[in-house]
Short mmCIF file of C-alpha atoms in Angstrom, two decimals:
data_model
loop_
_atom_site.label_atom_id
_atom_site.label_comp_id
_atom_site.label_asym_id
_atom_site.label_seq_id
_atom_site.Cartn_x
_atom_site.Cartn_y
_atom_site.Cartn_z
CA MET N 1 -24.51 4.67 4.66
CA LEU N 2 -21.31 3.25 6.07
CA ALA N 3 -22.67 -0.21 5.34
CA GLU N 4 -22.81 0.75 1.64
CA VAL N 5 -19.16 1.71 1.69
CA ARG N 6 -18.23 -1.46 3.57
CA GLU N 7 -19.99 -3.53 0.92
CA ARG N 8 -17.67 -2.09 -1.70
CA LEU N 9 -14.73 -3.62 0.17
CA ASN N 10 -16.06 -7.00 -0.94
CA GLU N 11 -16.54 -5.88 -4.55
CA PRO N 12 -13.00 -5.60 -5.99
CA LYS N 13 -14.23 -4.06 -9.24
CA PHE N 14 -15.47 -0.99 -7.37
CA LEU N 15 -12.00 0.38 -6.81
CA THR N 16 -12.10 4.09 -7.56
CA LEU N 17 -14.16 6.81 -5.95
CA ILE N 18 -14.47 10.53 -5.57
CA ARG N 19 -14.48 11.93 -2.08
CA SER N 20 -15.96 15.39 -2.21
CA TRP N 21 -17.40 18.35 -0.35
CA VAL N 22 -19.56 20.92 -2.10
CA THR N 23 -18.69 24.56 -1.56
CA ALA N 24 -19.04 28.18 -2.83
CA PRO N 25 -20.93 30.16 -3.64
CA VAL N 26 -23.57 28.57 -1.42
CA LEU N 27 -22.14 25.43 0.20
CA THR N 28 -18.93 24.75 2.09
CA GLY N 29 -17.67 22.15 4.55
CA ALA N 30 -20.30 19.79 5.94
CA GLY N 31 -23.26 22.14 5.83
CA LEU N 32 -24.90 24.96 3.90
CA VAL N 33 -23.37 28.40 4.34
CA ILE N 34 -25.42 31.32 3.07
CA LYS N 35 -23.30 33.92 1.27
CA GLN N 36 -26.00 36.04 -0.28
CA LYS N 37 -26.34 39.80 0.11
CA GLY N 38 -28.20 40.88 3.26
CA ILE N 39 -27.52 37.68 5.20
CA PRO N 40 -24.74 37.58 7.85
CA GLN N 41 -21.48 36.11 6.53
CA GLY N 42 -21.12 32.44 7.46
CA ALA N 43 -24.76 31.82 8.47
CA VAL N 44 -25.22 28.04 8.57
CA VAL N 45 -28.20 26.00 7.41
CA SER N 46 -28.69 22.50 8.83
CA PRO N 47 -27.55 19.31 7.04
CA ILE N 48 -31.24 18.40 6.66
CA LEU N 49 -31.66 21.21 4.13
CA ALA N 50 -28.51 20.02 2.34
CA ASN N 51 -30.05 16.54 2.02
CA VAL N 52 -33.18 18.00 0.45
CA TYR N 53 -31.26 20.36 -1.79
CA LEU N 54 -29.04 17.61 -3.21
CA ASP N 55 -31.72 14.95 -3.73
CA ASP N 56 -31.82 15.81 -7.43
CA LEU N 57 -28.07 15.26 -7.64
CA ASP N 58 -28.45 11.74 -6.19
CA GLU N 59 -31.16 10.89 -8.69
CA GLN N 60 -29.25 12.17 -11.72
CA LEU N 61 -26.04 10.39 -10.73
CA THR N 62 -27.94 7.14 -10.20
CA GLN N 63 -29.46 7.50 -13.67
CA LEU N 64 -25.91 7.76 -15.03
CA GLY N 65 -25.17 4.32 -13.55
CA LEU N 66 -22.97 5.58 -10.71
CA LYS N 67 -22.97 4.39 -7.11
CA VAL N 68 -23.52 7.27 -4.66
CA VAL N 69 -23.20 7.39 -0.88
CA ARG N 70 -24.03 10.80 0.62
CA PHE N 71 -24.68 12.45 3.96
CA ALA N 72 -25.54 16.15 3.64
CA ASP N 73 -22.85 17.63 1.38
CA ASP N 74 -20.26 14.92 2.11
CA PHE N 75 -20.52 12.20 -0.52
CA LEU N 76 -18.77 9.42 -2.43
CA VAL N 77 -19.22 8.60 -6.10
CA MET N 78 -18.07 5.12 -7.08
CA ALA N 79 -17.38 3.52 -10.46
CA ARG N 80 -15.79 0.35 -11.75
CA THR N 81 -12.72 1.95 -13.36
CA GLU N 82 -10.60 5.02 -12.79
CA ARG N 83 -11.38 6.23 -16.29
CA ARG N 84 -15.12 6.12 -15.53
CA VAL N 85 -14.74 7.92 -12.22
CA LEU N 86 -12.69 10.69 -13.84
CA GLN N 87 -15.51 11.09 -16.33
CA ALA N 88 -17.96 11.04 -13.42
CA LYS N 89 -16.04 13.84 -11.74
CA GLN N 90 -16.72 16.08 -14.71
CA GLU N 91 -20.37 14.99 -14.78
CA VAL N 92 -20.74 15.84 -11.09
CA ALA N 93 -19.13 19.23 -11.65
CA ASP N 94 -21.53 19.96 -14.55
CA LEU N 95 -24.59 18.97 -12.52
CA LEU N 96 -23.54 21.10 -9.56
CA ARG N 97 -22.80 24.05 -11.80
CA ALA N 98 -26.39 23.98 -12.99
CA MET N 99 -27.43 24.18 -9.32
CA LYS N 100 -25.05 27.16 -8.79
CA LEU N 101 -22.67 25.00 -6.76
CA GLU N 102 -19.17 23.76 -7.38
CA LEU N 103 -16.75 21.09 -6.15
CA HIS N 104 -14.21 22.28 -3.64
CA PRO N 105 -10.93 22.15 -5.65
CA GLU N 106 -8.78 21.14 -2.65
CA LYS N 107 -11.15 18.69 -0.99
CA THR N 108 -12.23 16.74 -4.06
CA GLN N 109 -10.12 13.63 -4.33
CA VAL N 110 -9.85 10.66 -6.69
CA THR N 111 -8.62 7.67 -4.70
CA ASN N 112 -9.32 3.99 -3.96
CA PHE N 113 -9.52 1.62 -1.00
CA ASP N 114 -5.86 0.61 -1.29
CA ARG N 115 -4.73 4.21 -0.90
CA GLY N 116 -7.19 4.85 1.90
CA PHE N 117 -9.57 7.71 2.71
CA ARG N 118 -11.73 9.14 5.49
CA PHE N 119 -15.52 9.40 5.30
CA LEU N 120 -18.18 10.09 7.97
CA GLY N 121 -15.77 9.72 10.85
CA HIS N 122 -14.28 6.44 9.63
CA ALA N 123 -10.96 5.58 8.00
CA PHE N 124 -10.97 3.09 5.11
CA ALA N 125 -7.73 1.42 3.94
CA GLY N 126 -7.77 -1.90 2.12
CA THR N 127 -10.06 -4.11 4.20
CA VAL N 128 -9.42 -2.12 7.38
CA VAL N 129 -12.22 0.19 8.61
CA VAL N 130 -11.51 2.21 11.74
CA GLN N 131 -13.77 4.67 13.54
CA ILE N 132 -12.06 7.99 14.19
CA LYS N 133 -13.00 9.72 17.42
CA LYS N 134 -11.97 13.34 17.60
CA SER N 135 -10.20 14.48 20.73
CA ALA N 136 -8.06 17.35 21.89
CA GLN N 137 -5.02 15.26 21.03
CA THR N 138 -6.05 14.23 17.53
CA GLN N 139 -3.69 16.76 15.97
CA ASN N 140 -0.82 15.83 18.31
CA LEU N 141 0.10 12.46 16.88
CA THR N 142 2.90 10.22 18.08
CA ARG N 143 4.67 6.97 17.33
CA VAL N 144 3.34 3.72 18.74
CA LYS N 145 5.25 0.44 18.98
CA ASP N 146 3.36 -2.64 20.06
CA ASP N 147 3.80 -6.28 19.05
CA GLY N 148 5.90 -5.23 16.06
CA LEU N 149 3.27 -2.81 14.75
CA ARG N 150 4.38 0.74 14.11
CA LEU N 151 2.43 3.90 13.32
CA ILE N 152 4.22 7.06 12.26
CA HIS N 153 2.49 10.40 12.67
CA ALA N 154 3.04 14.08 12.13
CA ASP N 155 3.87 15.50 15.55
CA PRO N 156 5.08 14.06 18.87
CA ALA N 157 2.70 13.78 21.83
CA ILE N 158 2.80 12.47 25.38
CA ARG N 159 0.52 9.48 24.92
CA PRO N 160 -1.27 7.61 22.09
CA THR N 161 -4.52 9.03 20.79
CA GLN N 162 -7.79 7.09 20.56
CA MET N 163 -7.33 6.91 16.79
CA GLN N 164 -3.89 5.35 17.20
CA VAL N 165 -5.16 2.75 19.63
CA ALA N 166 -8.02 1.87 17.27
CA LEU N 167 -5.68 1.59 14.28
CA VAL N 168 -3.23 -0.65 16.11
CA GLU N 169 -6.05 -2.89 17.31
CA ALA N 170 -7.57 -3.16 13.83
CA LEU N 171 -4.20 -4.00 12.30
CA ARG N 172 -3.53 -6.59 14.98
CA VAL N 173 -6.86 -8.28 14.27
CA ALA N 174 -6.13 -8.18 10.53
CA GLN N 175 -2.61 -9.56 11.23
CA THR N 176 -1.05 -7.13 8.77
CA PRO N 177 1.63 -4.43 9.01
CA ILE N 178 0.63 -0.84 8.51
CA PRO N 179 0.41 -0.17 4.76
CA PRO N 180 1.98 3.11 3.62
CA PRO N 181 -1.35 4.19 2.02
CA LEU N 182 -2.87 4.26 5.51
CA PHE N 183 -0.84 7.38 6.19
CA VAL N 184 -3.61 9.35 4.46
CA VAL N 185 -5.67 8.65 7.58
CA LEU N 186 -3.07 10.57 9.53
CA GLY N 187 -3.25 13.67 7.37
CA TYR N 188 -0.68 12.94 4.64
CA ARG N 189 -1.66 13.81 1.09
CA VAL N 190 -1.21 11.47 -1.88
CA ARG N 191 1.18 12.72 -4.58
CA ASP N 192 -0.32 13.92 -7.86
CA GLN N 193 0.18 11.30 -10.58
CA GLY N 194 0.95 13.95 -13.21
CA ALA N 195 4.22 14.22 -15.12
CA VAL N 196 7.35 15.36 -13.32
CA SER N 197 10.05 17.33 -15.11
CA ILE N 198 13.28 15.33 -14.87
CA ALA N 199 16.44 16.86 -16.26
CA SER N 200 17.13 13.96 -18.61
CA ASP N 201 14.10 11.69 -18.68
CA GLU N 202 11.32 10.89 -21.11
CA THR N 203 9.55 14.24 -20.77
CA THR N 204 12.29 16.87 -20.71
CA TRP N 205 15.74 17.00 -22.24
CA LYS N 206 18.56 19.44 -21.58
CA ILE N 207 21.70 19.64 -23.64
CA ASP N 208 24.06 19.45 -20.67
CA MET N 209 22.61 16.17 -19.42
CA ALA N 210 23.94 12.77 -20.42
CA THR N 211 21.59 10.11 -19.07
CA LEU N 212 18.22 9.28 -20.58
CA TYR N 213 15.77 7.76 -18.05
CA LEU N 214 12.87 5.91 -19.67
CA VAL N 215 10.31 5.28 -16.93
CA GLN N 216 6.82 5.74 -18.38
CA GLN N 217 5.36 2.30 -19.02
CA GLY N 218 4.39 1.60 -22.63
CA THR N 219 6.85 4.15 -24.05
CA VAL N 220 8.42 3.41 -27.46
CA MET N 221 11.82 4.80 -28.47
CA SER N 222 12.70 4.94 -32.16
CA ARG N 223 15.20 6.74 -34.37
CA GLU N 224 14.54 9.48 -36.91
CA GLN N 225 17.55 11.00 -38.67
CA GLU N 226 20.03 12.06 -35.97
CA CYS N 227 17.55 11.97 -33.11
CA PHE N 228 16.12 9.43 -30.72
CA VAL N 229 12.34 9.83 -30.65
CA VAL N 230 10.63 8.96 -27.37
CA GLN N 231 6.88 8.38 -27.69
CA PRO N 232 5.06 7.95 -24.35
CA PRO N 233 1.47 6.65 -24.50
CA LYS N 234 -1.05 9.42 -25.23
CA GLU N 235 1.55 12.19 -24.92
CA PRO N 236 3.53 14.27 -27.42
CA LYS N 237 6.71 12.69 -28.68
CA LEU N 238 10.12 13.97 -27.62
CA GLU N 239 13.13 14.27 -29.94
CA ILE N 240 16.58 13.88 -28.36
CA PRO N 241 19.83 14.52 -30.31
CA ILE N 242 21.75 11.24 -30.38
CA ARG N 243 25.05 13.06 -29.88
CA GLU N 244 23.84 14.30 -26.47
CA CYS N 245 23.00 10.84 -25.09
CA ASP N 246 25.78 9.03 -23.20
CA ARG N 247 23.70 6.27 -21.59
CA VAL N 248 20.11 4.99 -21.43
CA LEU N 249 18.38 3.50 -18.37
CA VAL N 250 15.23 1.53 -19.20
CA PHE N 251 12.72 0.90 -16.39
CA GLY N 252 10.16 -1.85 -17.01
CA ASN N 253 7.93 -2.14 -20.07
CA ILE N 254 9.72 0.13 -22.56
CA GLN N 255 10.18 -0.79 -26.23
CA LEU N 256 13.37 0.06 -28.15
CA THR N 257 13.26 -0.35 -31.94
CA THR N 258 15.93 -2.28 -33.85
CA ALA N 259 17.27 1.01 -35.23
CA VAL N 260 17.79 2.33 -31.68
CA ILE N 261 19.53 -0.86 -30.56
CA SER N 262 21.82 -0.79 -33.62
CA THR N 263 22.68 2.86 -33.04
CA CYS N 264 23.53 2.28 -29.37
CA LEU N 265 25.76 -0.66 -30.26
CA GLU N 266 27.50 1.29 -33.02
CA LEU N 267 28.08 4.43 -30.95
CA LYS N 268 28.92 2.54 -27.74
CA ILE N 269 25.97 3.99 -25.82
CA PRO N 270 25.31 1.64 -22.87
CA VAL N 271 21.68 0.61 -22.39
CA VAL N 272 20.89 -0.75 -18.93
CA PHE N 273 17.63 -2.63 -18.37
CA LEU N 274 15.95 -2.53 -14.96
CA THR N 275 12.61 -3.63 -13.59
CA GLN N 276 9.95 -0.99 -13.08
CA LEU N 277 11.03 -0.89 -9.43
CA GLY N 278 14.66 -0.23 -10.36
CA GLU N 279 16.24 -3.68 -9.97
CA TYR N 280 19.02 -4.54 -12.43
CA LYS N 281 18.13 -7.03 -15.20
CA GLY N 282 20.92 -6.74 -17.77
CA HIS N 283 22.61 -4.42 -20.23
CA LEU N 284 23.26 -3.89 -23.93
CA TRP N 285 26.88 -3.37 -24.95
CA SER N 286 29.00 -4.13 -27.99
CA ALA N 287 31.75 -6.74 -27.52
CA GLU N 288 33.88 -4.73 -29.98
CA SER N 289 34.08 -1.95 -27.40
CA ALA N 290 36.17 -4.00 -24.98
CA ASN N 291 39.81 -2.96 -24.47
CA LEU N 292 41.73 -6.22 -24.62
CA THR N 293 44.86 -4.69 -23.08
CA LEU N 294 42.94 -3.48 -20.03
CA GLU N 295 40.88 -6.66 -19.70
CA THR N 296 44.00 -8.81 -19.87
CA ALA N 297 45.57 -6.68 -17.14
CA GLN N 298 42.40 -7.08 -15.06
CA PHE N 299 42.57 -10.87 -15.25
CA GLU N 300 46.25 -10.86 -14.34
CA ARG N 301 45.59 -8.57 -11.36
CA GLN N 302 43.04 -11.04 -10.05
CA LYS N 303 45.99 -13.25 -9.10
CA ASP N 304 47.90 -10.34 -7.50
CA GLN N 305 46.75 -10.33 -3.88
CA ALA N 306 48.95 -7.35 -2.96
CA PHE N 307 47.30 -5.24 -5.68
CA ARG N 308 43.80 -6.29 -4.70
CA LEU N 309 44.51 -5.59 -1.02
CA ALA N 310 45.92 -2.13 -1.80
CA ILE N 311 42.86 -1.23 -3.91
CA ALA N 312 40.46 -2.57 -1.26
CA LYS N 313 42.18 -0.61 1.53
CA SER N 314 42.10 2.64 -0.46
CA ILE N 315 38.42 2.24 -1.36
CA VAL N 316 37.36 1.48 2.23
CA GLN N 317 39.42 4.37 3.60
CA GLY N 318 37.75 6.68 1.10
CA LYS N 319 34.31 5.37 1.98
CA LEU N 320 34.88 5.80 5.72
CA TRP N 321 36.22 9.32 5.17
CA ASN N 322 33.22 10.33 3.05
CA SER N 323 30.80 8.75 5.54
CA LYS N 324 32.41 10.81 8.31
CA GLN N 325 32.20 13.99 6.21
CA GLY N 326 28.53 13.35 5.51
CA LEU N 327 27.74 12.99 9.21
CA LEU N 328 29.77 16.11 10.06
CA ARG N 329 27.76 18.12 7.58
CA LEU N 330 24.39 16.85 8.80
CA ASN N 331 25.33 17.21 12.47
CA ARG N 332 26.82 20.68 12.14
CA LYS N 333 23.75 22.43 13.58
CA ARG N 334 22.35 19.65 15.76
CA GLN N 335 25.54 18.53 17.54
CA PHE N 336 24.12 15.17 18.68
CA SER N 337 26.56 13.38 20.96
CA GLU N 338 25.74 9.94 19.45
CA VAL N 339 26.63 11.24 15.99
CA SER N 340 29.86 12.81 17.25
CA THR N 341 30.79 9.44 18.79
CA ALA N 342 30.14 7.68 15.48
CA ILE N 343 32.26 10.26 13.64
CA ALA N 344 35.17 9.59 15.98
CA ARG N 345 34.73 5.83 15.57
CA LEU N 346 34.76 6.15 11.75
CA ASP N 347 38.08 7.97 11.98
CA GLU N 348 39.48 5.20 14.18
CA LEU N 349 38.36 2.52 11.74
CA ARG N 350 39.86 4.43 8.79
CA GLU N 351 43.19 4.72 10.55
CA ALA N 352 43.06 1.02 11.45
CA VAL N 353 42.61 0.09 7.79
CA GLY N 354 45.64 2.22 6.94
CA ARG N 355 47.75 0.31 9.47
CA LEU N 356 47.00 -3.12 7.96
CA ASP N 357 50.18 -4.71 6.64
CA ASP N 358 50.71 -6.55 3.39
CA LEU N 359 49.84 -9.87 5.01
CA ALA N 360 46.31 -8.79 5.88
CA SER N 361 43.39 -10.34 4.08
CA ILE N 362 40.68 -8.63 2.08
CA ASP N 363 38.18 -10.15 4.51
CA GLN N 364 39.77 -8.07 7.26
CA VAL N 365 39.27 -4.94 5.17
CA ARG N 366 35.65 -5.92 4.62
CA GLY N 367 35.29 -6.35 8.37
CA TYR N 368 36.33 -2.74 8.97
CA GLU N 369 33.96 -1.63 6.22
CA GLY N 370 31.08 -3.49 7.87
CA ALA N 371 31.87 -2.02 11.29
CA GLY N 372 31.98 1.45 9.75
CA ALA N 373 28.64 0.94 8.00
CA ALA N 374 27.02 -0.08 11.29
CA GLN N 375 28.32 3.07 13.02
CA TYR N 376 27.35 5.26 10.08
CA PHE N 377 23.77 4.08 9.60
CA SER N 378 23.09 4.15 13.33
CA ALA N 379 24.19 7.80 13.41
CA LEU N 380 22.31 8.62 10.21
CA SER N 381 19.06 7.46 11.81
CA LYS N 382 19.50 10.11 14.54
CA LEU N 383 19.62 12.86 11.93
CA ILE N 384 16.19 12.21 10.40
CA VAL N 385 13.95 15.11 11.42
CA ASN N 386 10.88 14.16 9.38
CA PRO N 387 8.56 12.29 11.83
CA GLY N 388 7.05 10.36 8.92
CA PHE N 389 10.26 8.35 8.50
CA THR N 390 12.32 6.11 10.78
CA PHE N 391 15.43 4.05 10.13
CA THR N 392 16.45 1.18 12.41
CA GLU N 393 18.70 -0.95 10.20
CA ARG N 394 19.94 -1.32 6.65
CA ASN N 395 18.01 -4.04 4.82
CA PHE N 396 17.59 -4.87 1.13
CA HIS N 397 16.56 -7.67 -1.24
CA PRO N 398 13.90 -6.47 -0.63
CA PRO N 399 13.93 -3.13 1.24
CA LYS N 400 11.31 -3.36 3.99
CA ASP N 401 10.72 0.28 4.90
CA PRO N 402 10.68 3.63 3.08
CA MET N 403 14.21 4.72 4.09
CA ASN N 404 15.72 1.46 2.85
CA ALA N 405 13.64 1.71 -0.33
CA LEU N 406 15.12 5.15 -1.03
CA LEU N 407 18.68 4.05 -0.29
CA SER N 408 18.37 0.91 -2.44
CA PHE N 409 16.90 2.80 -5.39
CA GLY N 410 19.58 5.48 -5.13
CA TYR N 411 22.37 2.90 -4.96
CA THR N 412 20.94 1.16 -8.03
CA LEU N 413 21.08 4.40 -10.00
CA LEU N 414 24.60 5.13 -8.76
CA LEU N 415 25.75 1.60 -9.62
CA ASN N 416 24.49 1.89 -13.17
CA ASN N 417 26.24 5.23 -13.66
CA VAL N 418 29.52 3.68 -12.49
CA PHE N 419 28.80 0.59 -14.60
CA SER N 420 28.33 2.57 -17.81
CA LEU N 421 31.49 4.65 -17.20
CA LEU N 422 33.51 1.46 -16.71
CA LEU N 423 32.22 0.13 -20.01
CA ALA N 424 33.03 3.41 -21.73
CA GLU N 425 36.62 3.15 -20.50
CA GLY N 426 36.95 -0.40 -21.84
CA LEU N 427 37.03 -2.13 -18.44
CA ASN N 428 35.35 -5.39 -17.50
CA PRO N 429 32.92 -4.33 -14.71
CA TYR N 430 32.78 -7.88 -13.29
CA LEU N 431 36.43 -8.14 -12.13
CA GLY N 432 36.53 -6.48 -8.72
CA ASN N 433 38.95 -6.31 -5.79
CA LEU N 434 37.13 -5.40 -2.58
CA HIS N 435 34.09 -7.35 -3.72
CA GLY N 436 35.05 -10.86 -4.74
CA MET N 437 33.68 -13.13 -7.46
CA GLU N 438 31.50 -15.28 -5.23
CA ARG N 439 28.61 -14.69 -7.61
CA GLN N 440 28.15 -13.25 -11.06
CA ARG N 441 27.73 -9.52 -10.51
CA ALA N 442 29.47 -6.28 -11.47
CA ASP N 443 32.00 -6.34 -8.63
CA LEU N 444 34.27 -3.61 -9.99
CA ALA N 445 31.25 -1.30 -10.30
CA PHE N 446 30.35 -2.13 -6.67
CA ASP N 447 33.97 -1.39 -5.69
CA LEU N 448 34.18 2.05 -7.25
CA MET N 449 30.71 3.17 -6.16
CA GLU N 450 31.56 2.70 -2.45
CA GLU N 451 33.24 6.07 -2.03
CA PHE N 452 30.23 7.81 -3.63
CA ARG N 453 27.42 6.27 -1.59
CA SER N 454 27.44 8.96 1.11
CA PRO N 455 28.22 12.06 -0.98
CA ILE N 456 25.67 11.31 -3.70
CA VAL N 457 22.93 8.94 -2.53
CA ASP N 458 22.80 9.27 1.26
CA THR N 459 23.03 13.06 1.11
CA LEU N 460 20.22 13.14 -1.44
CA VAL N 461 17.97 10.77 0.54
CA MET N 462 18.36 12.81 3.72
CA LYS N 463 17.46 15.97 1.80
CA LEU N 464 14.35 14.41 0.24
CA VAL N 465 13.20 13.12 3.63
CA ASN N 466 14.09 15.98 5.94
CA GLN N 467 12.82 18.67 3.57
CA LYS N 468 9.59 16.64 3.12
CA ILE N 469 9.99 16.46 -0.65
CA LEU N 470 8.87 12.84 -0.26
CA SER N 471 6.21 11.60 2.16
CA PRO N 472 5.13 8.20 3.55
CA THR N 473 2.31 8.00 0.99
CA ASP N 474 4.91 7.84 -1.81
CA PHE N 475 5.54 4.13 -1.15
CA THR N 476 3.77 0.93 -2.14
CA TYR N 477 1.94 -1.50 0.11
CA PRO N 478 4.41 -4.30 1.07
CA LYS N 479 4.93 -6.63 -1.88
CA ALA N 480 6.26 -10.19 -2.03
CA GLY N 481 8.71 -10.78 0.80
CA GLY N 482 7.63 -7.58 2.53
CA GLY N 483 9.34 -5.30 -0.01
CA ILE N 484 8.34 -1.62 -0.09
CA TYR N 485 9.13 0.56 -3.09
CA LEU N 486 8.56 4.07 -4.41
CA GLU N 487 5.32 4.67 -6.28
CA ASN N 488 5.57 5.70 -9.94
CA ALA N 489 5.05 9.45 -9.49
CA ALA N 490 7.49 9.61 -6.56
CA ARG N 491 10.05 7.59 -8.52
CA ARG N 492 10.11 10.35 -11.14
CA THR N 493 10.60 12.93 -8.42
CA PHE N 494 13.52 10.91 -7.07
CA LEU N 495 15.06 10.62 -10.55
CA LYS N 496 14.78 14.36 -11.02
CA HIS N 497 16.63 15.08 -7.80
CA PHE N 498 19.16 12.29 -8.36
CA GLU N 499 20.10 13.74 -11.73
CA ALA N 500 20.44 17.18 -10.15
CA ARG N 501 22.65 15.74 -7.39
CA ILE N 502 25.00 13.79 -9.64
CA CYS N 503 25.38 16.93 -11.78
CA GLU N 504 26.37 19.13 -8.81
CA THR N 505 29.94 20.34 -9.07
CA VAL N 506 32.76 19.64 -6.62
CA SER N 507 36.53 19.95 -6.65
CA HIS N 508 38.82 17.08 -7.68
CA PRO N 509 42.63 17.14 -7.42
CA ASP N 510 43.10 15.83 -10.97
CA VAL N 511 41.49 18.88 -12.61
CA GLN N 512 41.75 22.60 -11.97
CA THR N 513 38.07 23.56 -12.20
CA SER N 514 35.04 22.19 -10.36
CA VAL N 515 33.36 19.28 -12.13
CA SER N 516 30.14 17.29 -11.70
CA TYR N 517 30.00 14.19 -9.52
CA ARG N 518 29.47 12.16 -12.69
CA ARG N 519 32.73 13.57 -14.07
CA VAL N 520 34.41 12.80 -10.72
CA ILE N 521 33.34 9.16 -11.09
CA GLN N 522 34.91 9.13 -14.54
CA LEU N 523 38.14 10.59 -13.14
CA GLN N 524 38.21 7.84 -10.49
CA VAL N 525 37.76 5.21 -13.21
CA LYS N 526 40.78 6.71 -14.99
CA ARG N 527 42.73 6.57 -11.72
CA TYR N 528 41.88 2.89 -11.49
CA VAL N 529 43.12 2.32 -15.04
CA LYS N 530 46.48 3.89 -14.14
CA ALA N 531 46.72 1.70 -11.05
CA LEU N 532 45.80 -1.35 -13.10
CA LEU N 533 48.61 -0.65 -15.58
CA GLY N 534 51.07 -0.01 -12.76
CA SER N 535 51.74 3.67 -13.44
CA SER N 536 50.47 4.80 -10.00
CA GLY N 537 48.59 3.63 -6.94
CA TYR N 538 44.84 4.12 -6.58
CA GLU N 539 43.67 7.00 -4.40
CA ALA N 540 39.96 7.18 -3.52
CA PHE N 541 37.88 10.34 -3.88
CA ARG N 542 37.58 12.28 -0.64
CA ARG N 543 34.72 14.65 -0.07
CA VAL N 544 35.39 18.11 1.35
CA ILE N 545 32.64 19.67 3.49
#
């Protein structure tokens, strides 16, 4: 029977399958359990009887053109497309119902070889097939490092299990890193692909939200009267009042009609285009919206090294302060000595930046920023309590592990929020101070997002990881260049929580009442405008625990 499953590994069209156990009222688990009146509860009948009892099921499924592999009541149903296998799932349920049986709702799974699954004591993931031998330590899983291969499991143990050893050996032979889908072998569940309610995305809209996230591939956005109409494929359309939309983020294959584009240009609604994975592509913005007075001042300030140095110093001091505050908050209960050391070092670096004189260079300021980032991320890694995630270094372009994938995606969202607020204020987002003009990118947006990385993105990522809102199965198999990214369903979950985070309220010295982080970013943009025009110096936002 295993040979039949192995054969499917060489038939790429047979991608989707149902892994299922039959249960109640007569069958459960891997054998028959009698639950009729007068028979002791839980009496078990041998798998041989299950084979005989389900012979008719095999025959009927074969007649329907499905591929079936079964041992007792543990079976696989395979089809060429996911659509066909979903139809097959209903057909299996109907056939079993006629036999007074039903599919176990929790153990029936629609999956494929790329995601991975377990069947008859073997783990299947991609082209890797590993025999699983049960032992007393199977549930006490640990982390193994060997020749660059890494397995992450649910609970720490003293020594590697037989399953771990087998997995590492199989991966070494295959000369491939562990794919995130293989985590299902270790007991992690795959996220449901259903819709996720995001505060301001393509499925749900709330009046107090300002950003429209378009993420569902194939969606079309049009205009009807005073509303934007979002039409996802095969789902009800959604009407959004135009007056409530401050910015639009478009992920991947989304179509905007000419009427929508014209409306956004006319009303100065920024539209930012990103790849499906969240990488910036470009933006839509009317040239008439530029403030020539501000842009002229920006170009003049590019020649003013004292101004640029002062802005860079303030931004880096604010970033180091907020990084320290983030670590203090996360370490409040744990009191790790390594984190306390990093906190003290961040304070030293911040004070050192403040002591730089007017003859210092911006490169020196960047050096302190880099040293602070190294201290910060090293300490942040100590504060991850979810054993499914590790963090050894910050990498990007592309991110090569789940933690870096989350940080990169969060920073992209933050950058585009800052970007759109700069445009709304009439600033040129490409004329920065801390970040130079070595290449064509939105350097001013990168400048002003620095002080918000820790309070908004890093805090959110640590929450999603440590509270197990996201799991290792939420990430793709390594793509070109080894890049790992969030899967579609998990990306929506991240967007939902990001929107909630950026809408959380905090205090800001320029206003009397608490305001959202998005409003705080806007207030910082206004502070920068005042500094640009010479009416005051720039003071970075400082988070209060």
